Coordinates of C-alpha atoms and ligand atoms in Angstrom, one line a residue:
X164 CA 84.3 136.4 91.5
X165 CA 83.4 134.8 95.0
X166 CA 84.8 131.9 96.6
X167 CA 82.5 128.6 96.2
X168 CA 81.2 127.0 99.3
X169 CA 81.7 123.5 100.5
X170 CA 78.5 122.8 98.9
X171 CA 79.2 123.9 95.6
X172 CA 82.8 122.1 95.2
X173 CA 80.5 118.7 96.1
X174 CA 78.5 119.8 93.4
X175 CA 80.9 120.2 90.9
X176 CA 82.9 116.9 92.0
X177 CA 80.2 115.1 91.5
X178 CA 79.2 116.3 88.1
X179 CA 83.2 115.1 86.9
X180 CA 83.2 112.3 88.7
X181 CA 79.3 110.8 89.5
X182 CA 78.6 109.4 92.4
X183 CA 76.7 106.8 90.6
X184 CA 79.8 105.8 89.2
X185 CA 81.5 104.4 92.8
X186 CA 81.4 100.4 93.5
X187 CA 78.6 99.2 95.8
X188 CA 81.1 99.0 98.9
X189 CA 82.9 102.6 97.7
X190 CA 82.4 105.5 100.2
X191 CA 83.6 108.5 98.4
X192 CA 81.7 111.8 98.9
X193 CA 81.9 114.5 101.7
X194 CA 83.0 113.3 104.6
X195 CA 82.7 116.2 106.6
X196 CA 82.7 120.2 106.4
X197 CA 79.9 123.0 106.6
X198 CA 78.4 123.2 103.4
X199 CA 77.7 126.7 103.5
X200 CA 81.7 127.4 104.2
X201 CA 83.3 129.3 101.4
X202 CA 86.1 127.6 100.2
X203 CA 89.2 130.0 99.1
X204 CA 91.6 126.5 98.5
X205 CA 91.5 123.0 97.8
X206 CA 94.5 120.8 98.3
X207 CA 94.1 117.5 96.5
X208 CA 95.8 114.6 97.9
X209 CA 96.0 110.7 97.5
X210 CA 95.3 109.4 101.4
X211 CA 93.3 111.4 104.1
X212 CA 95.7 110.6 107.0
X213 CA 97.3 112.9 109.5
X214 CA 100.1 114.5 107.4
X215 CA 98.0 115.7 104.8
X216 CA 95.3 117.4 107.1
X217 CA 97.8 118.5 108.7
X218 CA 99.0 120.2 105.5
X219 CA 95.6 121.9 104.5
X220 CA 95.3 123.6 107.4
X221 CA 98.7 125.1 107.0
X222 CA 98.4 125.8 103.5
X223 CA 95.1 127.6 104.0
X224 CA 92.6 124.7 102.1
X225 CA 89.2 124.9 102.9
X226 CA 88.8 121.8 101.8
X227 CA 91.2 118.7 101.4
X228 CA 89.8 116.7 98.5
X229 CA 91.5 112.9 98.7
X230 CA 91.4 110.0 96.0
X231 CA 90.7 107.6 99.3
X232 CA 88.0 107.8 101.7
X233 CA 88.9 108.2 105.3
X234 CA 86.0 105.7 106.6
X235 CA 86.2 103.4 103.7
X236 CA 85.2 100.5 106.3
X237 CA 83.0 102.2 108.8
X238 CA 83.5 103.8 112.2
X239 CA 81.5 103.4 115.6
X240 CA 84.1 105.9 117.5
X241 CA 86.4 108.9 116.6
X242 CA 87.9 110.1 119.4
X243 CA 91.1 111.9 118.7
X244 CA 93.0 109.2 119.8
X245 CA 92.3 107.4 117.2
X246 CA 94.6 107.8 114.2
X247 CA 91.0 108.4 111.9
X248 CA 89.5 110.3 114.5
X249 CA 92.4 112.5 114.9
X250 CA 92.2 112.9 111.1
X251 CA 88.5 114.4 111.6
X252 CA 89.2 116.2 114.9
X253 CA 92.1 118.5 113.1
X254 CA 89.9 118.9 109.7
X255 CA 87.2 120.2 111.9
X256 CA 88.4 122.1 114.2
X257 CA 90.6 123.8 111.6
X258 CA 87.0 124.3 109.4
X259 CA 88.7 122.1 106.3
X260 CA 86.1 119.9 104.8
X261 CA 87.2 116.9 103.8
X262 CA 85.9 115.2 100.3
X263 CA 86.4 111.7 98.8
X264 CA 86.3 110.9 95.0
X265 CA 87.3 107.6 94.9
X266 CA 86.2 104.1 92.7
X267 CA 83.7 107.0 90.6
X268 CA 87.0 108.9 90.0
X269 CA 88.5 105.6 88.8
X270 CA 85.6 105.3 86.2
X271 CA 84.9 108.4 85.2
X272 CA 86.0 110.0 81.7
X273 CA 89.6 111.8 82.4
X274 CA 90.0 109.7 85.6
X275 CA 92.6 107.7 87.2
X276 CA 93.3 105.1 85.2
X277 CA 93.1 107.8 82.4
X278 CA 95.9 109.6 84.0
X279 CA 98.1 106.5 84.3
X280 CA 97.7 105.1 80.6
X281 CA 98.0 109.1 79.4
X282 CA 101.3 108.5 81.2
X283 CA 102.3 105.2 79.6
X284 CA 101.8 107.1 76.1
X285 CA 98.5 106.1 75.3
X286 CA 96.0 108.8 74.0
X287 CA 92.9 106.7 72.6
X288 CA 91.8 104.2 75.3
X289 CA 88.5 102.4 76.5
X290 CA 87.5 101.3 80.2
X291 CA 88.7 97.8 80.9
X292 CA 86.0 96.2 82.5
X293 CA 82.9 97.7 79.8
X294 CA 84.7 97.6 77.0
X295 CA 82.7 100.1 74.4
X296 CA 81.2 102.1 77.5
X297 CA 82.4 105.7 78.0
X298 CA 83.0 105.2 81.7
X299 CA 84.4 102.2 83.5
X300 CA 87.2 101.2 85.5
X301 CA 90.5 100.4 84.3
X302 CA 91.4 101.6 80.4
X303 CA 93.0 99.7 77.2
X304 CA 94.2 101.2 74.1
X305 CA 97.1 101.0 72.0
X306 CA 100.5 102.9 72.1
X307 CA 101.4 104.6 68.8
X308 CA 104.8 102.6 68.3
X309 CA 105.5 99.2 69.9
X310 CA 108.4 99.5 73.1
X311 CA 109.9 97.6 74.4
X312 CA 108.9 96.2 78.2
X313 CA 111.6 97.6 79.4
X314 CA 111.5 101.0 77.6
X315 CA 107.9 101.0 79.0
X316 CA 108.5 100.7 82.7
X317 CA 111.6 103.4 82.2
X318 CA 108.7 106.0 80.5
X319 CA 106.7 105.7 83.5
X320 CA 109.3 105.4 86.1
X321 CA 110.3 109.3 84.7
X322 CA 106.7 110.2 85.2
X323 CA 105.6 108.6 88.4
X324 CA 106.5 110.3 92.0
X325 CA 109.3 108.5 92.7
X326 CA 108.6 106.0 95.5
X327 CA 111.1 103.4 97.7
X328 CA 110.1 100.2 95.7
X329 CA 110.0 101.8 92.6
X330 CA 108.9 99.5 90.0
X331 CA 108.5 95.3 89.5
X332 CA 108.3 94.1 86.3
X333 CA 107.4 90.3 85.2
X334 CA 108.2 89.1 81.6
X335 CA 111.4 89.9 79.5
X336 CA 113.3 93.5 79.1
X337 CA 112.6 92.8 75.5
X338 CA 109.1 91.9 74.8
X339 CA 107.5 94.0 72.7
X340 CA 104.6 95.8 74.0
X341 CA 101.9 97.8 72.0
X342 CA 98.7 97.0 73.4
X343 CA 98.4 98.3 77.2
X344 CA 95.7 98.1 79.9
X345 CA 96.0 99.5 83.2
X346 CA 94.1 99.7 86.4
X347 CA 95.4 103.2 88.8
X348 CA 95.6 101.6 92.7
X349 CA 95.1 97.8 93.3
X350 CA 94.1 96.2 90.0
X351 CA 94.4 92.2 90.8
X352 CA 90.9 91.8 90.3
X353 CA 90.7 92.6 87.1
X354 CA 93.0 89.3 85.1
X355 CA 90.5 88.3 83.3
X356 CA 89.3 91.5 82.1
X357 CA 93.0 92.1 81.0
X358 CA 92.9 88.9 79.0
X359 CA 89.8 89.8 77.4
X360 CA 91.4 92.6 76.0
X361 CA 94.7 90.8 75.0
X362 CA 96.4 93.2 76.2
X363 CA 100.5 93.2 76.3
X364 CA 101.5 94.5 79.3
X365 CA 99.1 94.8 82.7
X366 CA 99.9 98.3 84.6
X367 CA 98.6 98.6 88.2
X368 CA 99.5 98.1 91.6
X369 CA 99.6 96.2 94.7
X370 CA 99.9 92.7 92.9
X371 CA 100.6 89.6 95.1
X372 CA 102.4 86.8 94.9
X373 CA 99.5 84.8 93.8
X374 CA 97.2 86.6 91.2
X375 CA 100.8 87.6 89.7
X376 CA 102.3 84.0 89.5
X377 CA 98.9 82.6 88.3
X378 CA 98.4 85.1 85.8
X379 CA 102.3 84.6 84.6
X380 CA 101.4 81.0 85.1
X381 CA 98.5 81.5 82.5
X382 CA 100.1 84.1 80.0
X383 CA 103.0 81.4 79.7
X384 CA 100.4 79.1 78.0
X385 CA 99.9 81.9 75.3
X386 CA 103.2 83.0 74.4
X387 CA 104.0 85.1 77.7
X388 CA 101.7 88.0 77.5
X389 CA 100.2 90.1 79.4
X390 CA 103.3 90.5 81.0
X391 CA 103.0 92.9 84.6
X392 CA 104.4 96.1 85.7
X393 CA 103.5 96.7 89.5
X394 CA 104.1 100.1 90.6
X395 CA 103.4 102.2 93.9
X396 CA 99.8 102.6 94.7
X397 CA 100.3 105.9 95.5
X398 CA 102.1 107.3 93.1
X399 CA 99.8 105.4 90.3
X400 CA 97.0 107.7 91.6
X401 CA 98.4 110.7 92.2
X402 CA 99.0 111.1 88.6
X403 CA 95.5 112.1 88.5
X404 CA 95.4 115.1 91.3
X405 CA 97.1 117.5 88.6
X406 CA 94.4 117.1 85.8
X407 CA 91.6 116.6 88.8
X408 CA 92.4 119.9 89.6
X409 CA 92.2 121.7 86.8
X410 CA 89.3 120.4 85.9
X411 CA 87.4 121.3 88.9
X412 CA 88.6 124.5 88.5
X413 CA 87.7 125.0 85.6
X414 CA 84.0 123.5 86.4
X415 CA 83.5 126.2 89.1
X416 CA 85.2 128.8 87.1
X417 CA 82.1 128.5 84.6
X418 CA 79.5 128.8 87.3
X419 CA 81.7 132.3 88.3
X420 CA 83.5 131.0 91.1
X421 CA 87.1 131.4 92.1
X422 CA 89.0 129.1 94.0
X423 CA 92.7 128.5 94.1
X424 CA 93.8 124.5 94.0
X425 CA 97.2 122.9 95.1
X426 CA 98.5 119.4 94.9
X427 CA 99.5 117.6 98.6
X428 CA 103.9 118.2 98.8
X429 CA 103.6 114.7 100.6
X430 CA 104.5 111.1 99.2
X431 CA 102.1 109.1 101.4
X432 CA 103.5 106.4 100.1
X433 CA 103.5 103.7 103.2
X434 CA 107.3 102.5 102.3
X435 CA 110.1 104.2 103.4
X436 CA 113.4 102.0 102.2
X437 CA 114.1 98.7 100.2
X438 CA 116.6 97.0 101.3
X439 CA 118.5 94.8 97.7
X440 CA 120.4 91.6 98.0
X441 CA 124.1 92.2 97.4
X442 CA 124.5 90.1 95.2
X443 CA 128.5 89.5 95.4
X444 CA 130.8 91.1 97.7
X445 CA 132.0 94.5 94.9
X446 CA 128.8 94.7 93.3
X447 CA 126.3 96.8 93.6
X448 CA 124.2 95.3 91.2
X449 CA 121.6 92.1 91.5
X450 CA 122.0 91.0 87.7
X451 CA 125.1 88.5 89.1
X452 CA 122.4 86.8 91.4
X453 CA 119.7 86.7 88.8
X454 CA 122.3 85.1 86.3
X455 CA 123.0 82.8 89.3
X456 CA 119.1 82.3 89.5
X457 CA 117.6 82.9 86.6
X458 CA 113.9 83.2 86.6
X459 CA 111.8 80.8 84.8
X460 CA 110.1 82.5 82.2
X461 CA 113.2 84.7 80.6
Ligands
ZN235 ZN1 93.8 103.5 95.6

């Protein structure tokens, strides 16, 4: 079996995961690399930033595939001062390509957001936004027993990398929760999509203080749900890299091509500590200070 070239990983990325697929202002595909450079090794990481090229080049990868694109907003200049252009500069001078598969990765059947609600205990879901469609971003589908909201955010707390801020949760430890949608990275675009579905519980990332109160705000009008579980941008992605690499693999193993995949070693994460009220001098805990404060919705 022979290595595949640069060319012929694109190939195959883009049959799993379409191009077509991306959002409008998406810039996933090859960033840069020789296309006719055989590739022994792909390392798949979340982010494209210095500690990660860094890494293929150690670890041999001739090409570093990434869920985000480097030059997602554009770029006039790289010069290796830059912290993008230094990014390019040490991919191309080490001869590692460098390959997004972003928003079309999101949507695309065995995705991201399959990944996440696979990891919430969902098997059966649907894409959130084009409901009925086989691709689309964000899933829905229903777990086989009702949890509780709690039990939930503990599941995927065990199965996410684990990251400084861990997880936030909105609504009570108790509420029952069968029906769950998710969105794999920032997701706060997608309330009313979540709604729609009636789902239970709202899995993504990155919520703010707004879209979050506003949609608690709204879900209190209906008996509380969807209630949210905000985890680590990161690590709600790189639940996908595992899967995304097999099947690539497997892709170019059925067009007689052998190339060995790895998964990044590095929580790119962008926090590195929380720091936690103490609540009462002797306690480690915060639940004195929320008893003292209790939050509105219970
Ligand atoms: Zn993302």
């Amino acid at each position: 079996m022979t290595h595949p070239t640069i060319d012929d990983v694109v190939r195959a990325a883009h049959e799993l995961w379409p191009l077509g697929l991306q959002e409008p202002w998406d810039a996933s595909g090859l960033i840069c690399g020789r296309g006719s450079r055989p590739v022994p090794a792909i390392l798949f990481a979340v982010d494209a930033v210095a500690a990660t090229a860094e890494e293929a080049v150690e670890r041999g990868a001739g090409l570093l595939l990434t869920h985000h694109p480097l030059l997602l907003r554009g770029a006039k200049f790289l010069p290796d001062s830059s912290d993008k252009g230094a990014v390019i500069h040490k991919l191309i001078e080490n001869r590692v390509g460098l390959l997004a598969a972003h928003t079309n990765a999101d949507s695309a059947v065995g995705g991201v957001s399959d990944a996440l609600i696979r990891a919430c205990g969902v098997e059966d879901a649907e894409p959130l936004v084009d409901a009925g469609e086989p691709t689309g971003i964000g899933r829905v589908g229903e777990l086989p027993e009702p949890l509780p909201l709690e039990e939930l955010a503990r599941r995927l707390s065990d199965v996410l990398l684990p990251t400084a801020g861990g997880l936030r949760v909105a609504g009570p430890r108790d509420g029952v929760v069968r029906r769950v949608a998710v969105c794999g990275g920032a997701g706060d675009s997608l309330f009313d999509a979540v709604r729609e579905s009636r789902a239970d519980v709202y899995v993504t990332a990155d919520l703010r203080h707004h879209p979050a109160s506003e949609a608690r705000e709204r879900a209190l009008l209906q008996g509380g749900r969807p209630y949210l579980i905000d985890c680590s941008h990161f690590a709600s992605e790189q639940l996908w890299l595992e899967a995304a690499a097999a099947e690539l693999r497997g892709v170019l193993a059925a067009r007689g091509f052998e190339v060995e995949t790895m998964l990044s070693r590095l929580n790119t994460d962008p926090w590195d500590f929380v720091v936690r009220p103490e609540a009462h001098p002797g306690s480690a805990s915060t639940d004195a200070l929320a008893a003292e404060y209790p939050g509105q919705r219970g």
